[in-house]
Short mmCIF file of C-alpha atoms and ligand atoms in Angstrom, two decimals:
data_model
loop_
_atom_site.label_atom_id
_atom_site.label_comp_id
_atom_site.label_asym_id
_atom_site.label_seq_id
_atom_site.Cartn_x
_atom_site.Cartn_y
_atom_site.Cartn_z
CA MET A 145 -6.53 -22.61 -9.96
CA GLN A 146 -10.24 -20.92 -9.64
CA SER A 147 -11.58 -17.83 -7.59
CA ARG A 148 -15.05 -16.64 -7.83
CA HIS A 149 -16.24 -13.43 -6.37
CA PHE A 150 -18.28 -13.98 -2.79
CA ILE A 151 -21.56 -11.41 -2.83
CA ASP A 152 -23.93 -11.70 0.36
CA GLY A 153 -22.71 -14.83 1.56
CA GLN A 154 -22.49 -16.93 -1.59
CA TRP A 155 -19.89 -17.88 -3.70
CA THR A 156 -20.90 -16.90 -7.58
CA ASP A 157 -19.58 -16.24 -11.12
CA ALA A 158 -21.30 -15.09 -14.24
CA GLY A 159 -19.22 -17.58 -16.81
CA ARG A 160 -16.91 -14.67 -17.83
CA TRP A 161 -13.13 -15.75 -16.69
CA THR A 162 -9.48 -14.61 -16.48
CA ASP A 163 -6.46 -16.07 -16.67
CA SER A 164 -4.03 -15.38 -14.03
CA PHE A 165 0.03 -15.67 -14.83
CA ASP A 166 3.22 -16.38 -13.04
CA PRO A 167 5.03 -12.97 -14.45
CA ALA A 168 8.88 -14.83 -13.49
CA SER A 169 7.83 -18.03 -16.09
CA CYS A 170 4.98 -16.95 -17.87
CA GLU A 171 3.36 -19.95 -16.21
CA LEU A 172 -0.48 -20.14 -16.43
CA ILE A 173 -1.63 -20.32 -12.24
CA GLY A 174 -5.34 -20.55 -12.70
CA ARG A 175 -8.27 -18.53 -13.62
CA PHE A 176 -10.81 -16.00 -11.84
CA ALA A 177 -13.96 -14.56 -12.22
CA ASP A 178 -14.24 -11.76 -14.18
CA GLY A 179 -16.97 -9.30 -13.11
CA GLY A 180 -17.72 -5.28 -13.49
CA GLU A 181 -21.06 -3.32 -12.43
CA ALA A 182 -23.66 -5.99 -12.12
CA GLU A 183 -21.26 -7.61 -9.33
CA ALA A 184 -20.71 -4.22 -7.68
CA GLN A 185 -24.02 -3.32 -7.90
CA ALA A 186 -25.14 -6.78 -5.75
CA ALA A 187 -22.22 -6.61 -3.66
CA VAL A 188 -22.94 -2.84 -2.51
CA SER A 189 -26.79 -3.73 -2.23
CA ALA A 190 -25.45 -6.68 0.26
CA ALA A 191 -23.07 -4.38 2.60
CA ALA A 192 -25.63 -1.35 2.76
CA ARG A 193 -28.38 -4.45 3.97
CA ALA A 194 -26.02 -5.67 6.16
CA PHE A 195 -24.63 -2.67 7.78
CA ALA A 196 -28.74 -1.95 8.78
CA ASN A 197 -28.08 -4.68 11.07
CA PRO A 198 -27.09 -3.21 13.91
CA LYS A 199 -25.96 -7.12 15.93
CA TRP A 200 -23.04 -5.90 12.75
CA SER A 201 -22.71 -2.31 13.55
CA GLN A 202 -22.54 -1.84 16.86
CA ASN A 203 -21.31 -5.40 17.76
CA PRO A 204 -17.48 -5.05 18.59
CA ARG A 205 -17.39 -8.59 20.31
CA LEU A 206 -18.62 -10.15 17.20
CA ARG A 207 -16.02 -8.72 15.18
CA GLN A 208 -13.15 -9.54 17.64
CA GLN A 209 -14.08 -12.31 16.98
CA LEU A 210 -14.36 -13.05 13.45
CA LEU A 211 -11.14 -10.99 12.80
CA LEU A 212 -9.74 -13.55 15.25
CA ASP A 213 -11.09 -16.41 13.97
CA TRP A 214 -10.01 -15.30 10.50
CA ALA A 215 -6.02 -14.25 11.72
CA ALA A 216 -6.16 -18.32 12.99
CA GLY A 217 -7.69 -19.82 9.47
CA LEU A 218 -4.31 -17.83 7.52
CA LYS A 219 -2.20 -18.82 9.92
CA ALA A 220 -2.58 -22.55 9.17
CA ARG A 221 -2.72 -21.80 5.18
CA GLN A 222 1.00 -19.43 6.00
CA GLU A 223 2.81 -20.99 3.57
CA GLU A 224 0.69 -22.20 1.21
CA LEU A 225 -0.35 -18.61 1.24
CA ALA A 226 3.34 -17.38 0.79
CA GLN A 227 3.86 -19.86 -2.17
CA LEU A 228 0.87 -18.48 -3.94
CA LEU A 229 1.63 -14.33 -3.41
CA THR A 230 5.22 -15.35 -4.99
CA ARG A 231 3.83 -16.99 -8.41
CA GLU A 232 0.75 -14.34 -8.89
CA ASN A 233 2.89 -10.90 -7.63
CA GLY A 234 6.59 -12.48 -8.03
CA LYS A 235 8.05 -10.95 -4.93
CA ALA A 236 10.78 -13.44 -3.15
CA LEU A 237 9.38 -15.83 -1.33
CA ALA A 238 11.19 -14.61 1.66
CA GLN A 239 9.07 -11.31 1.49
CA SER A 240 5.98 -13.18 0.82
CA ARG A 241 6.24 -14.81 3.98
CA GLY A 242 6.73 -11.80 5.90
CA GLU A 243 3.96 -9.88 4.54
CA ILE A 244 1.58 -12.73 5.14
CA ALA A 245 2.90 -12.71 8.52
CA GLY A 246 2.73 -9.21 9.25
CA ALA A 247 -0.71 -9.11 7.44
CA ILE A 248 -1.80 -11.92 10.47
CA SER A 249 -0.23 -10.25 13.22
CA GLU A 250 -2.06 -7.15 11.87
CA ILE A 251 -5.67 -8.53 11.95
CA VAL A 252 -4.72 -9.28 15.14
CA TYR A 253 -3.89 -5.92 16.02
CA TYR A 254 -7.28 -4.75 14.31
CA ALA A 255 -8.95 -7.31 16.38
CA GLY A 256 -8.35 -5.99 19.76
CA LEU A 257 -9.27 -2.58 18.65
CA ALA A 258 -12.11 -3.76 17.69
CA ARG A 259 -13.13 -2.94 21.91
CA HIS A 260 -11.44 -0.11 22.29
CA ASN A 261 -12.89 2.45 19.44
CA PRO A 262 -13.70 5.38 22.72
CA GLY A 263 -15.69 8.49 21.65
CA HIS A 264 -15.31 11.41 24.69
CA VAL A 265 -17.98 12.72 26.82
CA LEU A 266 -17.98 16.57 28.67
CA GLU A 267 -20.07 18.72 30.80
CA VAL A 268 -20.33 21.65 29.05
CA ALA A 269 -22.48 23.64 31.52
CA PRO A 270 -24.03 22.13 34.80
CA GLY A 271 -25.77 19.01 34.00
CA GLU A 272 -25.64 19.27 30.49
CA PHE A 273 -23.80 16.70 28.38
CA SER A 274 -22.67 16.58 25.32
CA THR A 275 -21.69 12.54 24.16
CA MET A 276 -18.80 12.92 21.19
CA LEU A 277 -19.61 8.99 20.11
CA ARG A 278 -17.70 7.30 17.00
CA GLU A 279 -19.58 5.32 14.79
CA PRO A 280 -19.28 3.13 12.08
CA ALA A 281 -18.83 5.34 8.27
CA GLY A 282 -21.32 2.80 6.74
CA VAL A 283 -20.40 0.79 3.40
CA ALA A 284 -16.39 0.64 2.90
CA GLY A 285 -15.95 0.42 -1.01
CA LEU A 286 -12.00 -1.07 -0.77
CA ILE A 287 -9.67 -0.61 -4.23
CA ILE A 288 -6.75 -2.89 -3.50
CA PRO A 289 -3.50 -3.07 -5.28
CA TRP A 290 -1.03 -5.61 -6.65
CA ASN A 291 1.94 -4.57 -4.85
CA ALA A 292 1.38 -5.83 -1.21
CA PRO A 293 -1.86 -7.61 -2.08
CA ALA A 294 -2.22 -9.02 1.67
CA VAL A 295 -1.02 -5.87 3.80
CA LEU A 296 -3.01 -3.83 1.72
CA LEU A 297 -6.26 -5.53 1.69
CA VAL A 298 -6.07 -6.24 5.99
CA ARG A 299 -4.85 -1.94 6.06
CA ALA A 300 -8.02 -1.51 5.01
CA LEU A 301 -9.52 -4.14 5.56
CA ALA A 302 -9.52 -4.86 9.20
CA PRO A 303 -9.58 -1.15 10.53
CA ALA A 304 -13.11 -0.91 8.73
CA LEU A 305 -14.53 -4.43 10.46
CA ALA A 306 -12.82 -2.90 13.73
CA ALA A 307 -14.63 0.43 13.58
CA GLY A 308 -18.41 -2.02 12.31
CA CYS A 309 -18.53 -1.08 8.76
CA THR A 310 -19.47 -3.87 6.12
CA ALA A 311 -17.17 -3.75 2.92
CA VAL A 312 -16.63 -4.40 -0.56
CA ILE A 313 -13.04 -5.44 -1.60
CA LYS A 314 -12.06 -4.82 -5.64
CA PRO A 315 -8.67 -6.30 -6.32
CA ALA A 316 -6.14 -5.81 -8.25
CA PRO A 317 -6.88 -8.48 -11.15
CA GLN A 318 -3.12 -9.02 -11.10
CA THR A 319 -3.43 -10.91 -7.59
CA ALA A 320 -7.40 -11.76 -7.97
CA LEU A 321 -6.33 -15.58 -7.23
CA PHE A 322 -4.34 -14.22 -4.35
CA ASN A 323 -7.03 -11.91 -2.41
CA ALA A 324 -9.64 -14.44 -2.70
CA ALA A 325 -7.25 -16.58 -1.32
CA MET A 326 -6.65 -14.67 2.01
CA LEU A 327 -10.69 -13.98 2.08
CA GLU A 328 -11.52 -17.90 2.01
CA PRO A 329 -10.90 -18.67 5.27
CA LEU A 330 -13.00 -15.17 6.70
CA PHE A 331 -16.13 -16.07 4.11
CA ALA A 332 -15.86 -19.81 5.02
CA LEU A 333 -17.04 -18.69 9.09
CA PRO A 334 -20.32 -19.44 9.77
CA SER A 335 -20.63 -16.51 12.33
CA LEU A 336 -19.81 -13.64 9.28
CA PRO A 337 -22.88 -11.89 8.31
CA ALA A 338 -24.48 -12.75 4.37
CA GLY A 339 -22.74 -9.51 2.86
CA ALA A 340 -20.89 -8.33 5.45
CA VAL A 341 -18.17 -8.44 3.60
CA ASN A 342 -17.95 -9.10 -0.65
CA LEU A 343 -15.49 -9.32 -3.22
CA PHE A 344 -15.59 -9.04 -6.62
CA ALA A 345 -12.97 -8.54 -9.12
CA GLU A 346 -12.59 -7.11 -12.58
CA THR A 347 -9.93 -6.41 -15.38
CA GLY A 348 -11.71 -3.34 -16.42
CA HIS A 349 -12.75 -0.55 -14.12
CA VAL A 350 -16.77 -0.08 -14.24
CA GLY A 351 -17.04 -1.85 -10.97
CA ALA A 352 -14.75 0.19 -9.23
CA ALA A 353 -16.00 3.38 -10.60
CA TYR A 354 -19.38 1.98 -9.46
CA LEU A 355 -17.90 2.00 -5.95
CA VAL A 356 -16.80 5.50 -6.30
CA ALA A 357 -19.64 7.09 -7.50
CA SER A 358 -22.58 5.22 -5.82
CA PRO A 359 -24.49 6.98 -3.38
CA LEU A 360 -24.52 3.85 -1.12
CA VAL A 361 -20.75 3.08 -0.46
CA ASP A 362 -20.22 6.17 2.44
CA VAL A 363 -16.58 5.78 2.67
CA LEU A 364 -13.88 4.73 -0.31
CA SER A 365 -11.06 3.72 0.27
CA PHE A 366 -7.90 3.22 -2.65
CA THR A 367 -4.40 2.55 -2.15
CA GLY A 368 -3.07 2.87 -5.94
CA SER A 369 -1.73 5.82 -8.04
CA THR A 370 -1.87 9.82 -8.12
CA ALA A 371 -3.62 9.78 -11.04
CA THR A 372 -6.39 7.39 -10.41
CA GLY A 373 -6.73 8.88 -6.79
CA GLN A 374 -7.56 12.10 -8.45
CA ARG A 375 -9.95 11.02 -10.90
CA ILE A 376 -11.24 9.34 -7.66
CA MET A 377 -11.69 12.44 -5.71
CA GLN A 378 -13.32 14.26 -9.12
CA ASP A 379 -16.21 11.05 -9.05
CA ALA A 380 -16.83 11.17 -5.18
CA ALA A 381 -17.32 14.87 -4.96
CA ALA A 382 -21.69 14.08 -6.82
CA THR A 383 -21.57 11.96 -3.20
CA MET A 384 -19.46 13.64 -1.11
CA LYS A 385 -18.26 10.03 0.38
CA LYS A 386 -15.03 9.66 2.95
CA LEU A 387 -12.29 8.94 0.98
CA SER A 388 -9.19 7.32 2.42
CA LEU A 389 -6.31 8.12 -0.64
CA GLU A 390 -2.89 6.11 0.42
CA LEU A 391 -1.41 7.12 -3.29
CA GLY A 392 1.91 7.69 -5.02
CA GLY A 393 5.39 7.90 -3.27
CA LYS A 394 9.15 9.35 -4.52
CA SER A 395 10.95 8.57 -1.67
CA CYS A 396 14.50 10.10 -1.16
CA CYS A 397 17.08 8.81 1.15
CA LEU A 398 19.21 12.42 2.39
CA VAL A 399 22.86 10.78 3.87
CA PHE A 400 25.22 12.83 5.26
CA GLU A 401 28.72 13.40 5.30
CA ASP A 402 29.33 11.57 8.65
CA THR A 403 27.52 8.30 7.37
CA ASP A 404 29.99 5.16 6.61
CA VAL A 405 29.18 4.65 2.83
CA GLU A 406 29.74 1.44 2.46
CA ALA A 407 28.35 -0.10 5.55
CA ILE A 408 24.58 1.55 3.98
CA ALA A 409 24.89 1.16 0.44
CA PRO A 410 23.63 -2.46 0.30
CA LYS A 411 20.49 -1.12 2.83
CA LEU A 412 19.93 1.61 0.27
CA ALA A 413 20.09 -0.91 -2.76
CA ALA A 414 17.83 -3.04 -0.24
CA ALA A 415 15.92 0.06 -0.35
CA ALA A 416 15.05 0.74 -3.42
CA THR A 417 14.52 -2.99 -4.91
CA ILE A 418 12.20 -4.08 -2.75
CA ILE A 419 9.13 -5.91 -4.53
CA SER A 420 11.45 -4.94 -7.28
CA GLY A 421 10.95 -0.93 -7.04
CA GLN A 422 7.33 -1.40 -6.82
CA GLN A 423 6.64 -0.05 -3.60
CA CYS A 424 5.51 3.09 -2.87
CA THR A 425 8.20 4.16 0.17
CA ALA A 426 10.88 2.44 -1.85
CA ALA A 427 14.26 4.42 -2.50
CA ARG A 428 14.02 6.68 -4.83
CA ARG A 429 16.03 8.88 -4.98
CA VAL A 430 20.03 9.09 -3.05
CA LEU A 431 20.99 12.71 -2.02
CA VAL A 432 24.56 12.20 -1.12
CA GLN A 433 26.84 15.39 0.43
CA ALA A 434 28.79 15.99 -1.87
CA SER A 435 32.21 15.13 -0.25
CA ARG A 436 30.94 12.04 0.07
CA PHE A 437 29.25 11.60 -3.59
CA ALA A 438 32.17 9.69 -5.41
CA GLU A 439 32.55 7.10 -2.32
CA MET A 440 28.15 6.47 -2.48
CA LYS A 441 28.36 6.37 -6.44
CA ARG A 442 30.98 3.57 -6.39
CA ALA A 443 29.27 1.03 -3.66
CA LEU A 444 26.09 1.65 -4.18
CA SER A 445 26.53 0.90 -8.28
CA ALA A 446 28.32 -2.37 -6.68
CA SER A 447 25.25 -3.52 -4.32
CA LEU A 448 22.84 -2.69 -6.50
CA SER A 449 24.77 -4.77 -9.28
CA GLU A 450 25.21 -7.47 -6.62
CA ILE A 451 21.47 -8.17 -6.32
CA ARG A 452 20.33 -11.73 -7.65
CA LEU A 453 17.56 -11.99 -9.99
CA GLY A 454 15.02 -14.81 -10.13
CA HIS A 455 12.17 -16.95 -9.47
CA GLY A 456 10.80 -15.69 -6.53
CA LEU A 457 10.49 -19.13 -5.49
CA GLU A 458 14.53 -19.76 -5.73
CA ALA A 459 15.59 -19.57 -2.63
CA THR A 460 18.78 -17.43 -3.96
CA THR A 461 16.25 -15.09 -4.89
CA GLN A 462 16.47 -11.56 -3.85
CA MET A 463 14.74 -9.52 -6.92
CA GLY A 464 11.69 -11.17 -8.77
CA PRO A 465 10.26 -9.86 -12.42
CA LEU A 466 7.54 -6.71 -12.37
CA ILE A 467 4.20 -7.64 -11.55
CA ASP A 468 3.83 -7.91 -15.64
CA TRP A 469 4.99 -7.00 -19.06
CA GLN A 470 3.21 -4.41 -19.65
CA SER A 471 4.38 -2.90 -16.55
CA ARG A 472 8.25 -3.72 -17.65
CA ASP A 473 7.42 -2.14 -20.89
CA LYS A 474 6.32 0.73 -20.17
CA VAL A 475 9.31 0.82 -17.07
CA GLU A 476 11.97 -0.40 -18.95
CA ARG A 477 11.15 2.96 -21.78
CA ARG A 478 10.86 6.08 -19.10
CA ILE A 479 14.33 4.23 -17.74
CA ALA A 480 15.47 4.29 -21.15
CA GLU A 481 14.66 7.72 -21.47
CA ALA A 482 16.20 8.94 -17.88
CA LEU A 483 19.41 7.14 -19.09
CA ASP A 484 19.38 8.83 -22.25
CA CYS A 485 19.38 12.44 -20.60
CA CYS A 486 21.08 11.92 -17.11
CA ASP A 487 24.22 13.71 -16.31
CA GLU A 488 25.79 9.51 -16.04
CA VAL A 489 24.60 6.53 -16.46
CA LEU A 490 26.40 4.13 -13.39
CA LEU A 491 24.55 1.31 -14.32
CA ALA A 492 22.41 0.57 -17.26
CA GLY A 493 19.59 -2.28 -15.94
CA GLY A 494 17.67 -3.64 -18.70
CA ARG A 495 16.49 -6.92 -19.37
CA PRO A 496 18.51 -9.64 -18.34
CA ASP A 497 20.04 -12.66 -20.59
CA GLY A 498 19.10 -16.49 -20.67
CA ALA A 499 16.54 -18.08 -18.75
CA LEU A 500 14.99 -14.44 -17.37
CA ARG A 501 14.29 -13.52 -20.47
CA GLN A 502 10.82 -14.12 -21.00
CA GLY A 503 9.90 -13.26 -17.84
CA ALA A 504 9.00 -9.91 -16.95
CA PHE A 505 12.13 -9.05 -14.89
CA LEU A 506 14.47 -5.59 -15.16
CA ALA A 507 17.92 -5.27 -13.36
CA PRO A 508 18.36 -2.01 -11.34
CA ALA A 509 19.48 1.23 -12.87
CA LEU A 510 21.23 3.86 -11.25
CA ILE A 511 21.98 7.36 -12.39
CA ALA A 512 23.44 10.37 -11.27
CA HIS A 513 22.07 13.98 -12.03
CA ARG A 514 21.91 17.76 -10.81
CA ASP A 515 18.80 19.25 -11.67
CA SER A 516 16.00 17.75 -9.19
CA GLY A 517 13.98 19.07 -11.38
CA ALA A 518 14.28 15.80 -14.13
CA PHE A 519 11.76 13.81 -14.87
CA PHE A 520 12.82 11.28 -12.95
CA CYS A 521 13.28 12.96 -10.11
CA GLN A 522 10.04 14.54 -9.99
CA GLU A 523 8.22 10.83 -11.52
CA GLU A 524 7.26 8.30 -10.09
CA ILE A 525 8.59 5.56 -12.11
CA PHE A 526 7.13 2.27 -10.58
CA GLY A 527 10.44 -0.51 -10.82
CA PRO A 528 13.93 -0.29 -10.03
CA LEU A 529 15.35 3.11 -10.71
CA LEU A 530 17.75 4.65 -8.71
CA VAL A 531 19.20 8.68 -8.69
CA LEU A 532 21.88 10.31 -6.83
CA GLU A 533 22.15 13.43 -6.03
CA ALA A 534 24.96 15.66 -4.46
CA PHE A 535 24.27 18.08 -2.04
CA ASP A 536 26.83 20.74 -0.16
CA ASP A 537 24.88 21.31 3.28
CA GLU A 538 21.63 20.52 5.47
CA ALA A 539 19.57 23.22 3.88
CA GLU A 540 20.25 22.16 0.23
CA ALA A 541 19.31 18.81 1.31
CA VAL A 542 16.16 19.32 2.68
CA THR A 543 15.31 21.75 -0.25
CA ARG A 544 15.67 19.43 -2.92
CA ALA A 545 14.18 16.23 -0.81
CA ASN A 546 11.23 18.86 -0.24
CA HIS A 547 10.93 19.66 -4.29
CA SER A 548 8.34 16.79 -5.02
CA GLU A 549 4.67 16.77 -5.72
CA PHE A 550 4.74 13.41 -3.58
CA GLY A 551 5.25 13.59 0.37
CA LEU A 552 4.59 9.73 1.24
CA SER A 553 7.84 9.27 3.42
CA ALA A 554 12.00 9.31 3.47
CA SER A 555 15.14 8.53 5.17
CA VAL A 556 17.51 10.61 6.95
CA TRP A 557 21.47 8.69 7.22
CA THR A 558 23.14 10.41 9.53
CA ASN A 559 25.27 9.81 13.38
CA GLU A 560 24.46 12.96 14.39
CA GLY A 561 21.15 12.80 16.25
CA ALA A 562 20.17 16.22 16.75
CA ARG A 563 20.62 16.66 13.35
CA ALA A 564 18.42 13.95 12.25
CA TRP A 565 15.64 15.39 14.00
CA ARG A 566 15.87 18.62 12.67
CA VAL A 567 16.43 17.35 9.28
CA ALA A 568 13.39 14.86 9.59
CA ARG A 569 10.80 17.54 11.20
CA ALA A 570 11.35 19.61 8.24
CA LEU A 571 10.74 17.25 5.28
CA ARG A 572 7.06 17.29 4.06
CA ASN A 573 6.92 13.43 4.48
CA GLY A 574 4.54 11.48 6.62
CA THR A 575 6.67 9.00 7.84
CA VAL A 576 11.00 9.90 7.94
CA TRP A 577 12.65 6.68 9.11
CA LEU A 578 15.95 8.06 10.46
CA ASN A 579 19.05 5.69 9.46
CA ASP A 580 16.86 2.85 8.01
CA HIS A 581 14.28 2.84 5.66
CA ASN A 582 10.55 0.83 4.39
CA LYS A 583 9.85 0.68 7.80
CA LEU A 584 6.61 -0.36 8.19
CA PHE A 585 3.97 -1.82 11.35
CA ALA A 586 0.39 -2.15 11.89
CA GLU A 587 0.90 0.14 15.11
CA ALA A 588 1.95 3.02 12.98
CA GLU A 589 0.28 5.03 11.01
CA THR A 590 1.02 5.22 7.33
CA GLY A 591 0.22 8.16 4.79
CA GLY A 592 1.14 11.17 2.31
CA TYR A 593 1.19 14.56 2.49
CA ARG A 594 0.44 16.60 -0.55
CA LYS A 595 -0.09 14.18 -3.97
CA SER A 596 0.43 11.58 -1.67
CA GLY A 597 -2.68 10.93 -0.25
CA LEU A 598 -5.51 11.52 2.45
CA GLY A 599 -6.17 10.07 6.03
CA ARG A 600 -3.82 7.31 7.82
CA LEU A 601 -3.89 4.11 7.60
CA HIS A 602 -2.59 1.37 10.14
CA GLY A 603 -2.63 2.43 13.80
CA VAL A 604 -5.15 3.62 15.56
CA ASP A 605 -5.58 6.72 13.23
CA ALA A 606 -7.16 3.64 10.80
CA LEU A 607 -9.87 3.94 12.43
CA LEU A 608 -10.53 7.50 11.97
CA ASP A 609 -10.78 6.83 7.91
CA PHE A 610 -13.87 4.25 8.46
CA SER A 611 -15.62 6.00 11.37
CA GLU A 612 -18.16 9.42 12.02
CA LEU A 613 -18.15 11.25 14.61
CA LYS A 614 -21.65 11.90 16.54
CA HIS A 615 -22.29 14.56 18.89
CA ILE A 616 -25.32 13.15 21.03
CA TYR A 617 -26.53 16.26 23.72
CA GLN A 618 -28.73 15.84 27.03
CA SER A 619 -29.52 18.02 29.70
CA VAL A 620 -30.28 16.05 32.91
CA GLY A 621 -29.83 19.20 35.78
CA THR A 622 -28.79 18.99 38.88
CA LEU A 623 -29.54 18.00 42.06
CA GLY A 624 -30.93 20.85 44.08
P1 NAD B 34 -3.44 2.72 -10.53
O1 NAD B 34 -3.62 3.96 -10.07
O2 NAD B 34 -3.09 1.68 -11.56
O3 NAD B 34 -4.83 2.20 -9.74
C1 NAD B 34 -5.46 0.62 -10.30
C2 NAD B 34 -6.90 0.83 -9.84
O4 NAD B 34 -7.10 1.56 -9.96
C3 NAD B 34 -7.29 -0.67 -10.64
O5 NAD B 34 -7.96 -1.61 -9.30
C4 NAD B 34 -8.64 0.20 -11.33
O6 NAD B 34 -9.66 -1.27 -11.23
C5 NAD B 34 -8.82 0.86 -10.27
N1 NAD B 34 -9.08 1.88 -11.08
C6 NAD B 34 -9.19 3.00 -12.55
N2 NAD B 34 -9.28 3.65 -12.81
C7 NAD B 34 -10.20 3.69 -11.83
C8 NAD B 34 -12.21 4.98 -12.06
N3 NAD B 34 -11.50 5.64 -12.79
N4 NAD B 34 -12.69 4.63 -10.54
C9 NAD B 34 -12.29 3.82 -9.44
N5 NAD B 34 -11.00 3.05 -9.88
C10 NAD B 34 -10.19 3.15 -10.71
O7 NAD B 34 -2.41 1.62 -9.40
P2 NAD B 34 -1.54 0.79 -9.84
O8 NAD B 34 -0.60 0.96 -10.69
O9 NAD B 34 -1.97 -0.46 -9.21
O10 NAD B 34 -0.55 0.66 -8.26
C11 NAD B 34 1.06 1.19 -8.44
C12 NAD B 34 0.67 2.69 -7.50
O11 NAD B 34 0.16 2.52 -5.61
C13 NAD B 34 1.85 3.35 -7.39
O12 NAD B 34 1.73 4.65 -7.40
C14 NAD B 34 2.20 2.95 -5.59
O13 NAD B 34 2.89 4.35 -5.26
C15 NAD B 34 0.63 3.64 -5.89
N6 NAD B 34 1.40 2.62 -4.19
C16 NAD B 34 0.83 3.21 -3.10
C17 NAD B 34 0.91 2.84 -1.95
C18 NAD B 34 0.35 3.80 -0.56
O14 NAD B 34 0.36 3.07 0.96
N7 NAD B 34 1.09 5.46 -0.23
C19 NAD B 34 1.29 1.53 -1.45
C20 NAD B 34 1.25 1.24 -2.58
C21 NAD B 34 1.09 1.32 -3.56
#
């Protein structure tokens, strides 16, 4: 396989290529054109030219049709794309299939919203009208991560296009082949104006940094770590562009004593090991009421140790490898440090033996600890580590959960409906699930409190991240 940049309506490369490997088997999958600042600059110029044409920015019906045609093109290649996603990212095929189906559904959702992005009109005094019009923000720079490269591409690009922006996409190098394949059916549409959507890949950061600094980029949407998000905020300050930042998390699951611990332990284990623990909303800390703590230790250890590791294309696999060997080594080091200083090690995890040893695999680790200030209760460790903590009452559960600089998501597990809502309202998180975890939808806005980010993607409000509100005033007088 081979993928190139797509700039100003043309597939292009400058002769620099980088290989892409399957993280489960080390097999070479293909190579992608590896660009940098020159590609970023050309793509931004093309997007700015395309945005200047009102036949794009003021034409919701054209943009809707493009989104619908793109969705249809993806549907025709759904299985092929799911397999490529599993090979390049490592996740289990069932998860890849679910992700592609979700991404297609989300494109269709924003195709509808492209034709319904209303402002409002007020008569502020007799015969004086203030019209508040939603306008596209301009050129959108989109920096997309590797962990869910179908849905996270679509949840930024589809609302950007629905709002009327033009776009420059910079995928993660780890999933550059997949993102190019996802965009191919869109780029093939004859009705897509040259420059309206551009793509360049790079292994370094200079092209991404150009998107952040360029005065021609009006809105920058980044999904990635909080540290990079902070750097982007600093570097974007000079141009004061709009920022949409979807950053790190450290999700807590609060489990009260009235729950069926045996029944929910497998659900918590799945919530912690989704994409091998490489999901921003993955369960990281399980807070359990003290009377059920011992039972939860046993049940969760059993559920996590039953998870079947393997190549994502094998039907029995529940958990694939980490994204690459560098990430595996980093996560492994941090987990080893946590095992060294925690109160109790319940499952040590580590590299599996046998055929999987050459892949970037890590089995899930489970520890118990009292002090929520410990680094492994505070820091986002992007892999399969879960921490168990005990609490005595509702107030302590909430205090522990809110003891975090992040605020992305949490879940509350109880059969008492009023308590579920009371606790949900007290949690400082953008999303709270009741008796569930990791339920994410095109229709439901997602985003973070505190250091988990700025703005919201998914849902109607994602259009706000890619829009400006213009006030147009006119005094027309009154009859008589
Ligand atoms: P990362 O912060 O390492 O981001 C890597 C990306 O940032 C690359 O594309 C790189 O080119 C770009 N980049 C690096 N330096 C830059 C700079 N100075 N200016 C502009 N761009 C720069 O994150 P990652 O490891 O790829 O992704 C994992 C992180 O993403 C986790 O923290 C996870 O929680 C987060 N995430 C958040 C959400 C969410 O919805 N909140 C979703 C998925 C992932």
